[in-house]
Amino acid sequence: AMYGGDIGDGGDVALEAGTAYEGYGGAVKLTAGVSLAGTGGSVTINSGMGAKTTSGSISLLTSNAGIAGASGDIQVQTGTSSSQRSGAVLISSGASGKEMAGRIQISVG
């Protein structure tokens, strides 16, 4: 764990792959651990809580395409299973005590 900022801002963690002049830019891959006899490790991405105000956001996006290319895809997929159910894809917004709950919007184009 990395810690920072006791009074001011919290410390940032930046994870960035390398730039390429030609070819592919470096990739960033997060992979949890494998278990040979039990349950494999999980990957959790969680924004920070604002104790008195708004919590942080999570943005998952691809960059714009260059002049002659297509922008990248975003894929959300669970693994397959040969003996039990496969994992579910769950999308939900949080409840609110005073305002309307956050909306879920899916748009094309």
Tab-separated table of N, CA and C in Angstrom:
chain	number	residue	atom	x	y	z
A	1	ALA	N	0.843	-1.190	0.000
A	1	ALA	CA	0.000	0.000	0.000
A	1	ALA	C	0.877	1.239	0.000
A	2	MET	N	0.393	2.281	-0.625
A	2	MET	CA	1.107	3.550	-0.655
A	2	MET	C	0.242	4.589	0.034
A	3	TYR	N	0.852	5.408	0.856
A	3	TYR	CA	0.106	6.405	1.602
A	3	TYR	C	0.738	7.766	1.383
A	4	GLY	N	-0.057	8.799	1.532
A	4	GLY	CA	0.479	10.146	1.408
A	4	GLY	C	-0.535	11.165	1.852
A	5	GLY	N	-0.081	12.370	2.142
A	5	GLY	CA	-0.971	13.476	2.415
A	5	GLY	C	-1.775	13.347	3.683
A	6	ASP	N	-1.169	13.565	4.844
A	6	ASP	CA	-1.907	13.483	6.102
A	6	ASP	C	-2.907	14.623	6.249
A	7	ILE	N	-2.550	15.836	5.849
A	7	ILE	CA	-3.423	16.993	6.020
A	7	ILE	C	-3.959	17.485	4.685
A	8	GLY	N	-3.117	17.559	3.660
A	8	GLY	CA	-3.521	18.069	2.353
A	8	GLY	C	-4.104	16.977	1.477
A	9	ASP	N	-3.708	16.985	0.222
A	9	ASP	CA	-4.192	15.998	-0.726
A	9	ASP	C	-3.563	14.637	-0.441
A	10	GLY	N	-4.312	13.578	-0.781
A	10	GLY	CA	-3.773	12.229	-0.684
A	10	GLY	C	-2.755	11.996	-1.782
A	11	GLY	N	-1.879	11.051	-1.591
A	11	GLY	CA	-0.861	10.742	-2.590
A	11	GLY	C	-1.464	10.064	-3.810
A	12	ASP	N	-0.937	10.369	-4.983
A	12	ASP	CA	-1.391	9.762	-6.229
A	12	ASP	C	-0.544	8.541	-6.556
A	13	VAL	N	-1.133	7.617	-7.291
A	13	VAL	CA	-0.402	6.498	-7.854
A	13	VAL	C	-0.645	6.541	-9.350
A	14	ALA	N	0.409	6.666	-10.123
A	14	ALA	CA	0.287	6.712	-11.582
A	14	ALA	C	0.939	5.468	-12.155
A	15	LEU	N	0.243	4.782	-13.015
A	15	LEU	CA	0.739	3.593	-13.683
A	15	LEU	C	0.598	3.850	-15.177
A	16	GLU	N	1.711	3.991	-15.865
A	16	GLU	CA	1.668	4.416	-17.267
A	16	GLU	C	2.646	3.586	-18.080
A	17	ALA	N	2.184	3.127	-19.232
A	17	ALA	CA	3.048	2.345	-20.118
A	17	ALA	C	3.817	3.271	-21.046
A	18	GLY	N	4.793	2.713	-21.725
A	18	GLY	CA	5.676	3.493	-22.574
A	18	GLY	C	5.053	3.916	-23.899
A	19	THR	N	5.631	4.965	-24.486
A	19	THR	CA	5.207	5.509	-25.773
A	19	THR	C	6.069	4.921	-26.877
A	20	ALA	N	5.452	4.640	-28.016
A	20	ALA	CA	6.188	4.120	-29.166
A	20	ALA	C	6.079	5.101	-30.328
A	21	TYR	N	7.176	5.314	-31.029
A	21	TYR	CA	7.133	6.157	-32.231
A	21	TYR	C	6.406	5.424	-33.346
A	22	GLU	N	6.738	4.166	-33.549
A	22	GLU	CA	6.040	3.303	-34.499
A	22	GLU	C	5.665	2.033	-33.752
A	23	GLY	N	4.693	1.322	-34.255
A	23	GLY	CA	4.269	0.096	-33.592
A	23	GLY	C	3.273	0.392	-32.490
A	24	TYR	N	3.198	-0.492	-31.526
A	24	TYR	CA	2.225	-0.389	-30.445
A	24	TYR	C	2.830	0.298	-29.224
A	25	GLY	N	2.040	1.154	-28.582
A	25	GLY	CA	2.447	1.690	-27.293
A	25	GLY	C	2.401	0.583	-26.251
A	26	GLY	N	3.101	0.757	-25.166
A	26	GLY	CA	3.133	-0.249	-24.111
A	26	GLY	C	1.760	-0.499	-23.513
A	27	ALA	N	1.503	-1.707	-23.072
A	27	ALA	CA	0.224	-2.094	-22.481
A	27	ALA	C	0.324	-2.085	-20.960
A	28	VAL	N	-0.806	-1.887	-20.304
A	28	VAL	CA	-0.907	-2.012	-18.847
A	28	VAL	C	-1.860	-3.161	-18.576
A	29	LYS	N	-1.405	-4.128	-17.829
A	29	LYS	CA	-2.211	-5.316	-17.550
A	29	LYS	C	-2.231	-5.561	-16.050
A	30	LEU	N	-3.425	-5.657	-15.476
A	30	LEU	CA	-3.580	-6.015	-14.063
A	30	LEU	C	-4.138	-7.423	-14.004
A	31	THR	N	-3.429	-8.316	-13.358
A	31	THR	CA	-3.864	-9.707	-13.274
A	31	THR	C	-3.769	-10.169	-11.833
A	32	ALA	N	-4.850	-10.705	-11.331
A	32	ALA	CA	-4.844	-11.241	-9.968
A	32	ALA	C	-4.194	-12.625	-9.958
A	33	GLY	N	-3.895	-13.097	-8.780
A	33	GLY	CA	-3.204	-14.368	-8.617
A	33	GLY	C	-4.066	-15.576	-8.905
A	34	VAL	N	-3.399	-16.649	-9.299
A	34	VAL	CA	-4.030	-17.931	-9.593
A	34	VAL	C	-3.984	-18.805	-8.348
A	35	SER	N	-5.041	-19.556	-8.087
A	35	SER	CA	-5.040	-20.543	-7.019
A	35	SER	C	-5.140	-21.932	-7.629
A	36	LEU	N	-4.263	-22.822	-7.252
A	36	LEU	CA	-4.289	-24.169	-7.803
A	36	LEU	C	-5.366	-25.040	-7.172
A	37	ALA	N	-5.836	-24.701	-5.978
A	37	ALA	CA	-6.837	-25.539	-5.319
A	37	ALA	C	-8.029	-24.754	-4.782
A	38	GLY	N	-7.950	-23.433	-4.755
A	38	GLY	CA	-9.042	-22.630	-4.197
A	38	GLY	C	-9.530	-21.596	-5.187
A	39	THR	N	-9.963	-20.467	-4.684
A	39	THR	CA	-10.500	-19.385	-5.504
A	39	THR	C	-9.387	-18.440	-5.924
A	40	GLY	N	-9.384	-18.059	-7.196
A	40	GLY	CA	-8.384	-17.118	-7.699
A	40	GLY	C	-8.577	-15.734	-7.091
A	41	GLY	N	-7.555	-14.918	-7.160
A	41	GLY	CA	-7.609	-13.575	-6.610
A	41	GLY	C	-8.533	-12.660	-7.406
A	42	SER	N	-8.980	-11.588	-6.787
A	42	SER	CA	-9.875	-10.624	-7.411
A	42	SER	C	-9.127	-9.342	-7.738
A	43	VAL	N	-9.665	-8.562	-8.665
A	43	VAL	CA	-9.159	-7.231	-8.973
A	43	VAL	C	-10.264	-6.251	-8.641
A	44	THR	N	-9.974	-5.302	-7.773
A	44	THR	CA	-10.944	-4.301	-7.367
A	44	THR	C	-10.403	-2.921	-7.687
A	45	ILE	N	-11.210	-2.111	-8.341
A	45	ILE	CA	-10.872	-0.716	-8.592
A	45	ILE	C	-11.931	0.106	-7.877
A	46	ASN	N	-11.507	0.890	-6.917
A	46	ASN	CA	-12.451	1.602	-6.057
A	46	ASN	C	-12.026	3.058	-5.953
A	47	SER	N	-12.939	3.974	-6.199
A	47	SER	CA	-12.594	5.387	-6.058
A	47	SER	C	-12.569	5.766	-4.579
A	48	GLY	N	-11.943	6.892	-4.303
A	48	GLY	CA	-11.822	7.337	-2.918
A	48	GLY	C	-13.101	7.967	-2.389
A	49	MET	N	-13.315	7.808	-1.097
A	49	MET	CA	-14.466	8.392	-0.434
A	49	MET	C	-14.165	9.830	-0.047
A	50	GLY	N	-15.118	10.712	-0.227
A	50	GLY	CA	-15.015	12.057	0.323
A	50	GLY	C	-15.774	12.059	1.646
A	51	ALA	N	-15.072	12.083	2.757
A	51	ALA	CA	-15.718	11.917	4.062
A	51	ALA	C	-16.816	12.954	4.303
A	52	LYS	N	-16.641	14.172	3.772
A	52	LYS	CA	-17.646	15.214	3.951
A	52	LYS	C	-18.292	15.633	2.644
A	53	THR	N	-17.694	15.261	1.522
A	53	THR	CA	-18.250	15.692	0.238
A	53	THR	C	-18.341	14.522	-0.735
A	54	THR	N	-18.110	14.781	-1.992
A	54	THR	CA	-18.335	13.822	-3.073
A	54	THR	C	-17.208	12.791	-3.162
A	55	SER	N	-17.568	11.537	-3.438
A	55	SER	CA	-16.541	10.521	-3.663
A	55	SER	C	-15.941	10.706	-5.049
A	56	GLY	N	-14.774	10.116	-5.268
A	56	GLY	CA	-14.110	10.203	-6.564
A	56	GLY	C	-14.828	9.381	-7.620
A	57	SER	N	-14.563	9.706	-8.872
A	57	SER	CA	-15.170	8.998	-9.999
A	57	SER	C	-14.224	7.932	-10.536
A	58	ILE	N	-14.766	7.015	-11.298
A	58	ILE	CA	-13.972	6.040	-12.037
A	58	ILE	C	-14.298	6.230	-13.505
A	59	SER	N	-13.284	6.446	-14.316
A	59	SER	CA	-13.477	6.616	-15.749
A	59	SER	C	-12.792	5.467	-16.470
A	60	LEU	N	-13.518	4.818	-17.335
A	60	LEU	CA	-12.979	3.745	-18.168
A	60	LEU	C	-13.270	4.146	-19.605
A	61	LEU	N	-12.226	4.532	-20.341
A	61	LEU	CA	-12.462	5.041	-21.683
A	61	LEU	C	-11.286	4.730	-22.578
A	62	THR	N	-11.547	4.749	-23.878
A	62	THR	CA	-10.477	4.595	-24.852
A	62	THR	C	-10.161	5.966	-25.439
A	63	SER	N	-8.969	6.109	-25.974
A	63	SER	CA	-8.577	7.373	-26.586
A	63	SER	C	-9.210	7.512	-27.966
A	64	ASN	N	-9.249	8.751	-28.456
A	64	ASN	CA	-9.729	8.999	-29.806
A	64	ASN	C	-8.799	8.350	-30.812
A	65	ALA	N	-9.333	7.994	-31.966
A	65	ALA	CA	-8.536	7.384	-33.025
A	65	ALA	C	-7.690	8.435	-33.713
A	66	GLY	N	-6.594	7.990	-34.326
A	66	GLY	CA	-5.800	8.855	-35.176
A	66	GLY	C	-6.509	9.075	-36.510
A	67	ILE	N	-5.849	9.736	-37.416
A	67	ILE	CA	-6.455	10.109	-38.694
A	67	ILE	C	-6.963	8.896	-39.467
A	68	ALA	N	-6.240	7.798	-39.442
A	68	ALA	CA	-6.578	6.655	-40.293
A	68	ALA	C	-6.960	5.413	-39.504
A	69	GLY	N	-7.363	5.550	-38.237
A	69	GLY	CA	-7.648	4.368	-37.436
A	69	GLY	C	-9.015	4.411	-36.783
A	70	ALA	N	-9.297	3.399	-36.022
A	70	ALA	CA	-10.536	3.301	-35.248
A	70	ALA	C	-10.198	3.447	-33.775
A	71	SER	N	-11.136	3.956	-32.993
A	71	SER	CA	-10.895	4.024	-31.553
A	71	SER	C	-11.002	2.616	-30.969
A	72	GLY	N	-10.402	2.419	-29.808
A	72	GLY	CA	-10.393	1.097	-29.181
A	72	GLY	C	-11.739	0.716	-28.600
A	73	ASP	N	-11.920	-0.570	-28.375
A	73	ASP	CA	-13.142	-1.101	-27.786
A	73	ASP	C	-13.023	-1.148	-26.268
A	74	ILE	N	-14.169	-1.206	-25.606
A	74	ILE	CA	-14.240	-1.520	-24.179
A	74	ILE	C	-15.048	-2.803	-24.074
A	75	GLN	N	-14.458	-3.801	-23.455
A	75	GLN	CA	-15.114	-5.106	-23.362
A	75	GLN	C	-15.300	-5.464	-21.899
A	76	VAL	N	-16.513	-5.852	-21.553
A	76	VAL	CA	-16.808	-6.353	-20.212
A	76	VAL	C	-17.332	-7.768	-20.396
A	77	GLN	N	-16.642	-8.731	-19.843
A	77	GLN	CA	-16.998	-10.121	-20.092
A	77	GLN	C	-16.618	-10.977	-18.900
A	78	THR	N	-17.469	-11.915	-18.570
A	78	THR	CA	-17.137	-12.868	-17.518
A	78	THR	C	-16.517	-14.111	-18.142
A	79	GLY	N	-15.872	-14.904	-17.329
A	79	GLY	CA	-15.274	-16.145	-17.803
A	79	GLY	C	-16.304	-17.244	-17.991
A	80	THR	N	-15.890	-18.287	-18.669
A	80	THR	CA	-16.766	-19.436	-18.885
A	80	THR	C	-16.606	-20.444	-17.751
A	81	SER	N	-17.554	-21.365	-17.652
A	81	SER	CA	-17.489	-22.408	-16.636
A	81	SER	C	-17.951	-23.719	-17.234
A	82	SER	N	-17.248	-24.799	-16.925
A	82	SER	CA	-17.654	-26.113	-17.431
A	82	SER	C	-18.448	-26.896	-16.402
A	83	SER	N	-18.483	-26.420	-15.136
A	83	SER	CA	-19.169	-27.219	-14.115
A	83	SER	C	-20.199	-26.437	-13.300
A	84	GLN	N	-20.111	-25.106	-13.273
A	84	GLN	CA	-21.084	-24.300	-12.536
A	84	GLN	C	-21.470	-23.116	-13.398
A	85	ARG	N	-22.238	-22.195	-12.841
A	85	ARG	CA	-22.672	-21.038	-13.625
A	85	ARG	C	-21.489	-20.134	-13.924
A	86	SER	N	-21.575	-19.412	-15.022
A	86	SER	CA	-20.548	-18.403	-15.310
A	86	SER	C	-20.882	-17.148	-14.512
A	87	GLY	N	-19.928	-16.226	-14.427
A	87	GLY	CA	-20.138	-15.010	-13.654
A	87	GLY	C	-21.174	-14.100	-14.290
A	88	ALA	N	-21.802	-13.279	-13.468
A	88	ALA	CA	-22.822	-12.335	-13.928
A	88	ALA	C	-22.185	-10.980	-14.199
A	89	VAL	N	-22.828	-10.180	-15.047
A	89	VAL	CA	-22.446	-8.794	-15.269
A	89	VAL	C	-23.504	-7.942	-14.580
A	90	LEU	N	-23.087	-7.188	-13.584
A	90	LEU	CA	-24.018	-6.388	-12.787
A	90	LEU	C	-23.687	-4.913	-12.956
A	91	ILE	N	-24.677	-4.119	-13.297
A	91	ILE	CA	-24.516	-2.677	-13.416
A	91	ILE	C	-25.608	-2.043	-12.572
A	92	SER	N	-25.212	-1.242	-11.603
A	92	SER	CA	-26.218	-0.611	-10.744
A	92	SER	C	-25.721	0.745	-10.283
A	93	SER	N	-26.655	1.626	-9.979
A	93	SER	CA	-26.291	2.915	-9.400
A	93	SER	C	-26.630	2.874	-7.912
A	94	GLY	N	-25.944	3.683	-7.138
A	94	GLY	CA	-26.150	3.687	-5.697
A	94	GLY	C	-27.434	4.395	-5.285
A	95	ALA	N	-27.922	4.041	-4.134
A	95	ALA	CA	-29.115	4.681	-3.581
A	95	ALA	C	-28.752	6.052	-3.023
A	96	SER	N	-29.746	6.911	-2.893
A	96	SER	CA	-29.547	8.235	-2.323
A	96	SER	C	-30.588	8.474	-1.250
A	97	GLY	N	-30.138	9.055	-0.132
A	97	GLY	CA	-31.071	9.338	0.952
A	97	GLY	C	-31.888	10.592	0.734
A	98	LYS	N	-31.398	11.542	-0.097
A	98	LYS	CA	-32.088	12.821	-0.269
A	98	LYS	C	-32.468	13.130	-1.709
A	99	GLU	N	-31.701	12.664	-2.661
A	99	GLU	CA	-31.937	12.961	-4.075
A	99	GLU	C	-32.332	11.677	-4.798
A	100	MET	N	-32.578	11.809	-6.111
A	100	MET	CA	-32.845	10.630	-6.929
A	100	MET	C	-31.568	9.802	-7.037
A	101	ALA	N	-31.721	8.500	-7.165
A	101	ALA	CA	-30.561	7.637	-7.375
A	101	ALA	C	-29.944	7.966	-8.727
A	102	GLY	N	-28.654	7.683	-8.882
A	102	GLY	CA	-27.964	7.943	-10.145
A	102	GLY	C	-28.566	7.130	-11.278
A	103	ARG	N	-28.554	7.715	-12.468
A	103	ARG	CA	-29.150	7.042	-13.616
A	103	ARG	C	-28.128	6.139	-14.307
A	104	ILE	N	-28.627	5.224	-15.095
A	104	ILE	CA	-27.802	4.372	-15.949
A	104	ILE	C	-28.164	4.734	-17.371
A	105	GLN	N	-27.172	5.130	-18.153
A	105	GLN	CA	-27.417	5.575	-19.519
A	105	GLN	C	-26.513	4.824	-20.463
A	106	ILE	N	-27.089	4.246	-21.497
A	106	ILE	CA	-26.335	3.552	-22.531
A	106	ILE	C	-26.675	4.240	-23.848
A	107	SER	N	-25.656	4.757	-24.536
A	107	SER	CA	-25.881	5.509	-25.771
A	107	SER	C	-25.015	4.969	-26.890
A	108	VAL	N	-25.444	5.168	-28.099
A	108	VAL	CA	-24.677	4.803	-29.281
A	108	VAL	C	-24.424	6.063	-30.098
A	109	GLY	N	-23.193	6.215	-30.592
A	109	GLY	CA	-22.877	7.341	-31.483
A	109	GLY	C	-22.636	8.588	-30.779
